[in-house]
Short mmCIF file of C-alpha atoms in Angstrom, two decimals:
data_model
loop_
_atom_site.label_atom_id
_atom_site.label_comp_id
_atom_site.label_asym_id
_atom_site.label_seq_id
_atom_site.Cartn_x
_atom_site.Cartn_y
_atom_site.Cartn_z
CA MET A 1 -0.11 -0.02 0.01
CA LYS A 2 1.36 3.43 -0.96
CA LYS A 3 2.17 5.66 1.91
CA TYR A 4 1.59 9.46 1.50
CA SER A 5 3.52 12.07 3.34
CA PHE A 6 1.54 15.09 4.69
CA TYR A 7 4.56 16.96 5.80
CA PRO A 8 4.63 19.22 2.49
CA LEU A 9 0.97 20.09 3.07
CA PHE A 10 1.60 21.07 6.81
CA ILE A 11 4.70 23.11 5.85
CA ALA A 12 2.65 24.87 3.15
CA VAL A 13 -0.30 25.56 5.54
CA GLY A 14 2.16 26.68 8.27
CA LEU A 15 4.04 29.15 5.89
CA PHE A 16 0.54 30.40 4.67
CA LEU A 17 -0.45 31.08 8.27
CA VAL A 18 2.98 32.91 8.84
CA PHE A 19 2.45 35.25 5.89
CA LEU A 20 -1.16 35.89 6.84
CA PHE A 21 -0.59 36.67 10.57
CA LEU A 22 2.76 38.18 10.34
CA PRO A 23 2.42 41.68 11.85
CA LYS A 24 1.95 44.57 9.32
CA SER A 25 4.38 46.71 11.27
CA TRP A 26 7.19 44.08 10.79
CA LEU A 27 6.72 44.09 6.99
CA GLU A 28 6.65 47.99 6.92
CA ASN A 29 9.95 48.13 8.99
CA ALA A 30 11.70 45.88 6.45
CA ILE A 31 10.73 48.43 3.63
CA SER A 32 13.70 50.70 3.31
CA ASP A 33 13.79 54.38 2.24
CA HIS A 34 15.99 53.14 -0.65
CA LYS A 35 13.09 50.91 -1.81
CA ALA A 36 11.01 54.10 -2.00
CA LYS A 37 13.64 55.77 -3.98
CA LEU A 38 13.63 52.88 -6.56
CA ALA A 39 9.79 52.96 -6.67
CA ALA A 40 9.79 56.62 -7.80
CA THR A 41 10.67 55.49 -11.29
CA GLU A 42 9.52 51.81 -11.57
CA LEU A 43 6.06 52.62 -12.80
CA ASN A 44 4.99 49.41 -11.21
CA PRO A 45 1.14 48.80 -11.45
CA LEU A 46 1.21 46.75 -8.19
CA MET A 47 2.43 49.79 -6.39
CA PHE A 48 -0.25 51.94 -8.17
CA GLN A 49 -2.99 49.70 -6.93
CA GLY A 50 -1.55 49.47 -3.54
CA ASP A 51 -1.42 51.85 -0.59
CA TYR A 52 1.71 51.59 1.51
CA MET A 53 4.47 52.94 -0.70
CA GLN A 54 2.42 55.86 -1.85
CA ARG A 55 1.55 56.64 1.62
CA LYS A 56 5.27 56.63 2.31
CA ILE A 57 6.05 58.84 -0.55
CA LEU A 58 3.31 61.40 0.24
CA SER A 59 4.58 61.74 3.86
CA ASP A 60 8.03 62.64 2.67
CA PRO A 61 8.27 66.43 1.71
CA THR A 62 11.24 65.61 -0.70
CA TYR A 63 9.09 63.84 -3.32
CA PHE A 64 7.16 65.71 -5.92
CA PRO A 65 4.46 63.29 -7.37
CA ILE A 66 3.71 63.31 -11.10
CA TYR A 67 0.32 61.93 -11.96
CA GLY A 68 -0.27 61.00 -15.53
CA SER A 69 -0.52 58.10 -17.96
CA SER A 70 1.43 56.42 -20.66
CA GLU A 71 3.65 59.58 -21.34
CA LEU A 72 5.38 58.88 -18.10
CA SER A 73 7.20 55.83 -19.57
CA ARG A 74 8.71 57.88 -22.43
CA PHE A 75 12.05 58.24 -20.88
CA ASP A 76 14.94 60.39 -22.41
CA PRO A 77 17.68 62.42 -20.81
CA PHE A 78 15.14 65.28 -20.42
CA HIS A 79 12.46 63.42 -18.63
CA PRO A 80 11.83 64.80 -15.15
CA SER A 81 13.22 61.90 -13.33
CA ASN A 82 16.45 62.27 -15.38
CA TYR A 83 16.69 66.07 -15.36
CA PHE A 84 16.17 66.37 -11.58
CA ALA A 85 18.55 63.66 -10.75
CA ALA A 86 21.31 65.59 -12.57
CA ASN A 87 20.00 69.17 -11.41
CA GLN A 88 19.20 68.83 -7.75
CA GLU A 89 16.48 71.19 -6.70
CA GLY A 90 15.57 69.54 -3.41
CA PHE A 91 12.97 67.07 -4.52
CA THR A 92 12.62 63.78 -6.37
CA PRO A 93 9.99 63.25 -8.90
CA PHE A 94 7.62 60.25 -8.03
CA LEU A 95 5.75 58.84 -11.12
CA TYR A 96 2.37 57.50 -11.14
CA GLY A 97 0.64 56.40 -14.15
CA ARG A 98 0.48 54.14 -17.15
CA GLY A 99 -1.89 53.69 -20.18
CA GLY A 100 -5.57 54.01 -18.96
CA THR A 101 -4.82 55.80 -15.66
CA GLN A 102 -7.43 58.39 -16.43
CA SER A 103 -9.40 60.77 -14.05
CA LEU A 104 -11.43 58.05 -12.49
CA ILE A 105 -8.41 55.93 -11.62
CA GLN A 106 -6.52 59.03 -10.29
CA PHE A 107 -9.53 59.95 -8.29
CA MET A 108 -9.76 56.43 -6.65
CA ASN A 109 -6.04 56.55 -5.83
CA LEU A 110 -6.00 60.06 -4.43
CA ALA A 111 -9.28 59.45 -2.40
CA ALA A 112 -7.39 56.79 -0.60
CA HIS A 113 -4.66 59.36 0.32
CA ALA A 114 -7.11 62.31 0.90
CA ASP A 115 -5.89 62.72 4.55
CA GLN A 116 -2.29 63.46 3.10
CA LEU A 117 -2.87 65.76 0.45
CA LYS A 118 -3.24 69.19 2.33
CA GLY A 119 -0.52 71.42 0.99
CA LYS A 120 1.06 68.71 -1.03
CA LYS A 121 2.39 69.89 -4.20
CA MET A 122 1.93 67.63 -7.21
CA VAL A 123 1.79 67.64 -11.05
CA ILE A 124 -1.10 66.24 -12.91
CA ILE A 125 -0.65 65.73 -16.70
CA LEU A 126 -3.72 65.75 -18.81
CA SER A 127 -3.93 63.75 -21.98
CA PRO A 128 -6.49 64.94 -24.81
CA GLN A 129 -7.09 61.13 -25.81
CA TRP A 130 -8.69 60.59 -22.39
CA PHE A 131 -11.55 62.77 -23.53
CA HIS A 132 -13.21 60.49 -26.13
CA LYS A 133 -17.09 60.49 -25.97
CA GLU A 134 -17.43 57.40 -23.69
CA GLY A 135 -14.38 58.29 -21.35
CA ILE A 136 -12.42 55.47 -19.81
CA GLY A 137 -13.50 52.04 -21.18
CA GLU A 138 -13.90 48.80 -19.42
CA GLY A 139 -10.59 47.40 -20.60
CA HIS A 140 -8.58 50.42 -19.30
CA PHE A 141 -10.42 50.65 -16.09
CA SER A 142 -10.45 46.99 -15.16
CA SER A 143 -6.66 46.74 -15.91
CA ASN A 144 -5.88 49.67 -13.60
CA TYR A 145 -8.61 49.17 -11.04
CA SER A 146 -7.42 48.55 -7.48
CA MET A 147 -9.44 46.38 -5.37
CA LEU A 148 -7.77 47.63 -2.24
CA GLN A 149 -8.90 51.32 -3.28
CA GLY A 150 -12.28 50.00 -4.21
CA TYR A 151 -12.78 48.65 -0.68
CA GLY A 152 -11.01 51.60 0.77
CA LEU A 153 -13.54 53.98 -0.81
CA ALA A 154 -16.34 52.09 0.93
CA PHE A 155 -14.89 52.67 4.29
CA ASN A 156 -13.49 56.18 3.44
CA HIS A 157 -14.83 58.72 5.91
CA THR A 158 -12.30 61.59 4.76
CA ILE A 159 -13.90 62.66 1.56
CA LYS A 160 -17.36 64.45 1.40
CA PRO A 161 -20.39 62.21 1.38
CA GLU A 162 -21.88 63.68 -1.75
CA LEU A 163 -18.71 63.25 -3.68
CA LYS A 164 -18.17 59.75 -2.29
CA LYS A 165 -21.79 58.87 -3.60
CA GLU A 166 -21.16 60.48 -7.02
CA ALA A 167 -17.98 58.28 -7.29
CA ILE A 168 -19.76 55.22 -6.40
CA ARG A 169 -22.57 55.80 -8.90
CA ARG A 170 -19.97 56.07 -11.63
CA LEU A 171 -18.00 52.97 -10.37
CA LEU A 172 -21.06 50.79 -10.42
CA GLN A 173 -21.32 51.22 -14.23
CA PHE A 174 -18.18 49.04 -14.46
CA ASP A 175 -18.37 45.23 -14.88
CA VAL A 176 -15.24 44.62 -12.58
CA ILE A 177 -17.15 46.29 -9.83
CA LYS A 178 -20.51 44.82 -10.51
CA ARG A 179 -18.94 41.27 -10.33
CA ASP A 180 -17.90 41.95 -6.68
CA THR A 181 -21.06 41.11 -4.74
CA VAL A 182 -19.50 42.06 -1.47
CA LEU A 183 -18.27 45.48 -2.48
CA THR A 184 -21.52 46.06 -4.60
CA ALA A 185 -23.71 45.42 -1.34
CA LEU A 186 -21.69 48.10 0.46
CA TYR A 187 -21.86 50.66 -2.46
CA ARG A 188 -25.72 50.24 -2.97
CA ASP A 189 -26.33 50.88 0.75
CA GLU A 190 -24.31 54.10 0.47
CA ILE A 191 -26.22 55.47 -2.57
CA ALA A 192 -29.74 53.83 -2.13
CA PRO A 193 -30.37 53.34 1.61
CA SER A 194 -33.22 50.95 2.50
CA LYS A 195 -33.95 48.46 5.06
CA TYR A 196 -33.00 45.57 2.61
CA ASN A 197 -29.77 47.21 1.33
CA HIS A 198 -28.76 48.10 4.78
CA LEU A 199 -29.21 44.55 6.05
CA LYS A 200 -27.43 43.17 3.19
CA ALA A 201 -24.49 45.50 3.66
CA GLU A 202 -24.32 44.82 7.38
CA ALA A 203 -24.25 41.16 6.64
CA VAL A 204 -21.17 41.32 4.28
CA ARG A 205 -19.33 44.13 6.27
CA PRO A 206 -17.15 41.75 8.22
CA ILE A 207 -16.17 39.97 5.11
CA ALA A 208 -15.34 43.28 3.45
CA LEU A 209 -13.28 44.28 6.34
CA MET A 210 -11.41 41.09 6.38
CA LYS A 211 -10.85 41.30 2.58
CA LYS A 212 -9.54 44.87 2.93
CA LYS A 213 -7.04 43.75 5.70
CA LEU A 214 -5.78 40.82 3.38
CA LEU A 215 -5.42 43.19 0.48
CA GLU A 216 -3.45 45.58 2.80
CA LYS A 217 -1.22 42.69 3.91
CA LYS A 218 -0.67 41.56 0.18
CA ASP A 219 0.22 45.12 -0.70
CA ARG A 220 3.07 45.10 1.96
CA TYR A 221 4.46 41.81 0.41
CA TYR A 222 4.40 43.28 -2.99
CA THR A 223 6.11 46.36 -1.86
CA LEU A 224 8.72 44.38 -0.03
CA LEU A 225 9.48 41.82 -2.75
CA GLY A 226 8.25 43.40 -5.99
CA GLY A 227 9.53 46.01 -8.46
CA LYS A 228 11.85 46.16 -11.27
CA GLN A 229 14.01 49.04 -12.35
CA ARG A 230 13.44 50.54 -15.77
CA HIS A 231 16.13 51.62 -18.31
CA ARG A 232 15.75 55.46 -18.11
CA HIS A 233 18.07 56.44 -21.01
CA ASP A 234 19.62 59.01 -18.65
CA ASN A 235 22.49 61.21 -19.83
CA PRO A 236 23.44 63.67 -16.88
CA ASP A 237 26.15 65.41 -19.01
CA LEU A 238 23.65 66.24 -21.57
CA VAL A 239 21.35 68.16 -19.14
CA LYS A 240 23.48 69.14 -16.12
CA ASP A 241 23.88 72.86 -15.47
CA LYS A 242 22.23 74.15 -18.67
CA SER A 243 20.19 77.10 -19.22
CA TRP A 244 16.61 76.45 -20.51
CA ALA A 245 17.52 77.80 -24.03
CA GLN A 246 20.57 75.38 -24.16
CA LEU A 247 18.36 72.47 -22.97
CA GLU A 248 15.83 73.25 -25.75
CA HIS A 249 18.66 73.23 -28.26
CA GLU A 250 19.99 69.91 -26.93
CA ALA A 251 16.70 68.35 -26.95
CA GLU A 252 16.11 69.38 -30.54
CA LYS A 253 19.49 67.97 -31.60
CA TYR A 254 18.88 64.76 -29.53
CA ALA A 255 15.46 64.20 -31.12
CA LYS A 256 16.42 65.13 -34.80
CA LYS A 257 18.52 62.08 -35.00
CA ARG A 258 15.66 59.97 -33.79
CA ALA A 259 12.84 61.33 -35.73
CA ASN A 260 14.03 62.00 -39.39
CA ASN A 261 12.28 59.28 -41.55
CA ASN A 262 8.81 60.91 -41.66
CA PRO A 263 7.10 64.31 -42.15
CA TYR A 264 5.38 64.19 -38.74
CA LEU A 265 8.59 64.28 -36.67
CA ILE A 266 7.66 61.17 -34.96
CA ASP A 267 10.18 58.66 -33.54
CA ASN A 268 11.60 56.55 -36.27
CA ARG A 269 11.16 53.27 -34.67
CA TYR A 270 7.45 54.19 -33.67
CA TYR A 271 6.72 55.47 -37.17
CA LYS A 272 8.37 52.49 -38.83
CA ARG A 273 6.31 49.94 -36.72
CA LYS A 274 3.03 51.47 -35.99
CA ILE A 275 2.35 54.05 -38.79
CA ALA A 276 4.24 53.17 -42.03
CA PRO A 277 2.47 49.79 -42.66
CA MET A 278 -0.99 51.37 -42.71
CA GLU A 279 -0.24 55.07 -43.18
CA LYS A 280 -2.41 55.43 -46.41
CA LYS A 281 -5.38 53.90 -44.58
CA LEU A 282 -5.15 56.37 -41.72
CA ARG A 283 -5.63 59.48 -43.70
CA ASN A 284 -8.74 61.22 -42.51
CA TYR A 285 -9.78 58.35 -40.36
CA LYS A 286 -10.41 60.78 -37.32
CA LYS A 287 -12.46 63.33 -39.28
CA ASP A 288 -15.51 62.48 -37.14
CA THR A 289 -13.72 62.27 -33.83
CA SER A 290 -14.13 64.78 -30.97
CA PHE A 291 -12.80 65.64 -27.43
CA VAL A 292 -15.38 68.21 -26.69
CA GLU A 293 -18.15 65.94 -25.46
CA SER A 294 -17.09 63.31 -23.05
CA VAL A 295 -18.09 61.36 -19.92
CA GLU A 296 -14.37 62.07 -18.95
CA TYR A 297 -15.10 65.80 -18.05
CA ASN A 298 -17.54 64.54 -15.13
CA ASP A 299 -14.75 62.16 -13.99
CA PHE A 300 -12.34 64.81 -14.15
CA GLN A 301 -14.59 67.21 -12.17
CA MET A 302 -14.77 64.65 -9.38
CA LEU A 303 -10.88 64.80 -9.22
CA LEU A 304 -10.87 68.49 -9.11
CA ASP A 305 -13.45 68.57 -6.33
CA LEU A 306 -11.52 65.98 -4.32
CA LEU A 307 -8.24 67.88 -4.58
CA LYS A 308 -9.99 71.15 -3.65
CA ASP A 309 -11.68 69.76 -0.62
CA ALA A 310 -8.39 68.10 0.59
CA LYS A 311 -6.56 71.34 -0.04
CA ALA A 312 -3.92 70.00 -2.20
CA GLU A 313 -1.77 72.15 -4.49
CA PRO A 314 -1.59 70.51 -7.99
CA LEU A 315 -0.19 72.03 -10.97
CA PHE A 316 -2.00 70.78 -14.05
CA ILE A 317 -0.28 70.34 -17.46
CA SER A 318 -2.22 70.52 -20.62
CA ILE A 319 -0.25 68.65 -23.25
CA PRO A 320 -0.91 68.86 -27.00
CA VAL A 321 -1.38 66.24 -29.65
CA ASN A 322 1.15 66.08 -32.64
CA GLY A 323 -0.60 68.59 -34.91
CA ARG A 324 1.11 67.42 -38.09
CA TRP A 325 -0.14 63.84 -37.56
CA TYR A 326 -3.71 65.06 -36.36
CA ASP A 327 -4.11 67.12 -39.53
CA TYR A 328 -3.23 64.00 -41.61
CA THR A 329 -5.82 61.86 -39.68
CA GLY A 330 -8.46 64.53 -40.32
CA PHE A 331 -9.05 65.45 -36.71
CA PRO A 332 -10.63 68.83 -36.84
CA LYS A 333 -8.40 71.60 -35.64
CA GLY A 334 -11.19 73.70 -34.35
CA ASP A 335 -12.33 70.73 -32.22
CA ARG A 336 -8.80 70.33 -30.67
CA ASN A 337 -8.67 73.98 -29.83
CA GLN A 338 -12.21 73.78 -28.10
CA TYR A 339 -10.78 70.94 -26.07
CA TYR A 340 -7.77 72.84 -25.00
CA LYS A 341 -9.92 75.89 -23.96
CA LYS A 342 -12.57 73.84 -22.26
CA ILE A 343 -10.03 71.97 -20.21
CA LYS A 344 -8.17 75.04 -19.16
CA ARG A 345 -11.28 76.67 -18.13
CA GLN A 346 -12.36 73.76 -15.90
CA VAL A 347 -9.04 73.72 -14.15
CA GLU A 348 -9.00 77.42 -13.61
CA THR A 349 -12.62 77.49 -12.35
CA ALA A 350 -11.63 75.00 -9.78
CA GLY A 351 -8.95 77.60 -8.62
CA PHE A 352 -5.87 75.62 -9.75
CA PRO A 353 -2.95 76.66 -11.91
CA ILE A 354 -2.48 75.14 -15.33
CA ALA A 355 0.46 75.15 -17.67
CA ASP A 356 -1.13 75.08 -21.06
CA PHE A 357 1.20 73.70 -23.66
CA SER A 358 -1.51 73.73 -26.49
CA ASP A 359 0.33 76.19 -28.72
CA HIS A 360 3.09 73.68 -29.15
CA GLU A 361 1.14 71.35 -31.51
CA TYR A 362 3.40 72.02 -34.26
CA ASP A 363 6.59 72.65 -32.22
CA PRO A 364 9.09 70.22 -33.67
CA TYR A 365 10.11 67.49 -31.17
CA PHE A 366 7.67 68.44 -28.56
CA THR A 367 5.96 65.07 -28.76
CA LYS A 368 7.75 61.77 -29.37
CA ASP A 369 4.97 59.99 -31.38
CA THR A 370 1.27 60.93 -32.16
CA MET A 371 0.52 62.26 -28.72
CA HIS A 372 3.03 61.68 -25.93
CA ILE A 373 5.18 64.48 -24.64
CA ALA A 374 8.95 63.82 -24.81
CA TRP A 375 12.24 65.34 -25.82
CA LYS A 376 11.64 69.22 -25.95
CA GLY A 377 8.25 68.73 -24.36
CA TRP A 378 9.92 67.55 -21.23
CA VAL A 379 12.14 70.52 -21.15
CA TYR A 380 9.05 72.73 -20.89
CA LEU A 381 7.75 70.46 -18.12
CA ASP A 382 10.85 70.53 -16.17
CA LYS A 383 10.94 74.25 -16.40
CA GLU A 384 7.22 74.56 -15.03
CA MET A 385 7.97 71.99 -12.13
CA GLU A 386 11.03 73.83 -11.07
CA LYS A 387 9.18 77.08 -10.98
CA TYR A 388 6.21 75.80 -9.24
CA TRP A 389 8.35 73.99 -6.55
CA LYS A 390 10.04 77.17 -5.64
CA GLN A 391 6.93 79.23 -5.39
#
């Protein structure tokens, strides 16, 4: 008769219990300041969807957070992370964002840290392509959604109740939320109080609390063990101790070597891979597109309201599209200009400053591809960041 050993099972269960019940404070003590410094440029989705590292960063006055989306990964020597590493101004940029981290994702993240935002300077980069009619889609939302932040919002008593309800109503439109019956019960009790909804919410509340605690513990382990450094394409000698005019000149020289095989001044490799094979088909394909009417404006307003209530000090950056390419695709120039004016007005009405780069649509080498700021664009952003930090 075959004998089975249960020792591996006992060991596995034992290790699981150790990981589960290991005090959170022990894990946090093992996370070094050096780990935080590395996290500033990792652009690690697990960190974005977590809590601990961002809380650590926001409590440190030497970090200057930059919230954006996919443009943050366009590293070159002029990228803020590289420029301010070479030119010390008393702060380290901390990058938060990847493709799809639009207004609603930024809202959920900053709502989780609303108690830390008072007087906190930050940069928020606004991308025109967020403002399509439907706003953020299910794919981008679900891939960037943080379950920890979703549960955190249910138990959040820091933000204003009406703003919280508005956010919950919006979140309940997404499948990834609707599939979570525990979270949905808490959310529905918040926005549609009734005896039935309240009893249902109270029944699942202990489960929700336990789930939230487990997610927090998981976040600490990811923070301790995860993360991978990116290649930042830094070149300190190229950017150190230069005037802004010199930096613009250096950025143009640097970019010109890398964007010379197409009339749109797009990065050669991007053009060759993404555009050249289907360029003729793309002529005028955006002639019926608009950024003027979009669900995204409501999501963005929630973000503005949150930041205003929290007394944060954000500097918004309005970045342009590549005018040459957008003209080729037929995207109406008048519509683009309406978007730039509308987003500027929305930010200023909320009482926040905005650096409006919309007049750089045709500025050579301001964008790296069809829409992402880079090269000379980073020089302008670096200048605005330095000025805002010193105010």
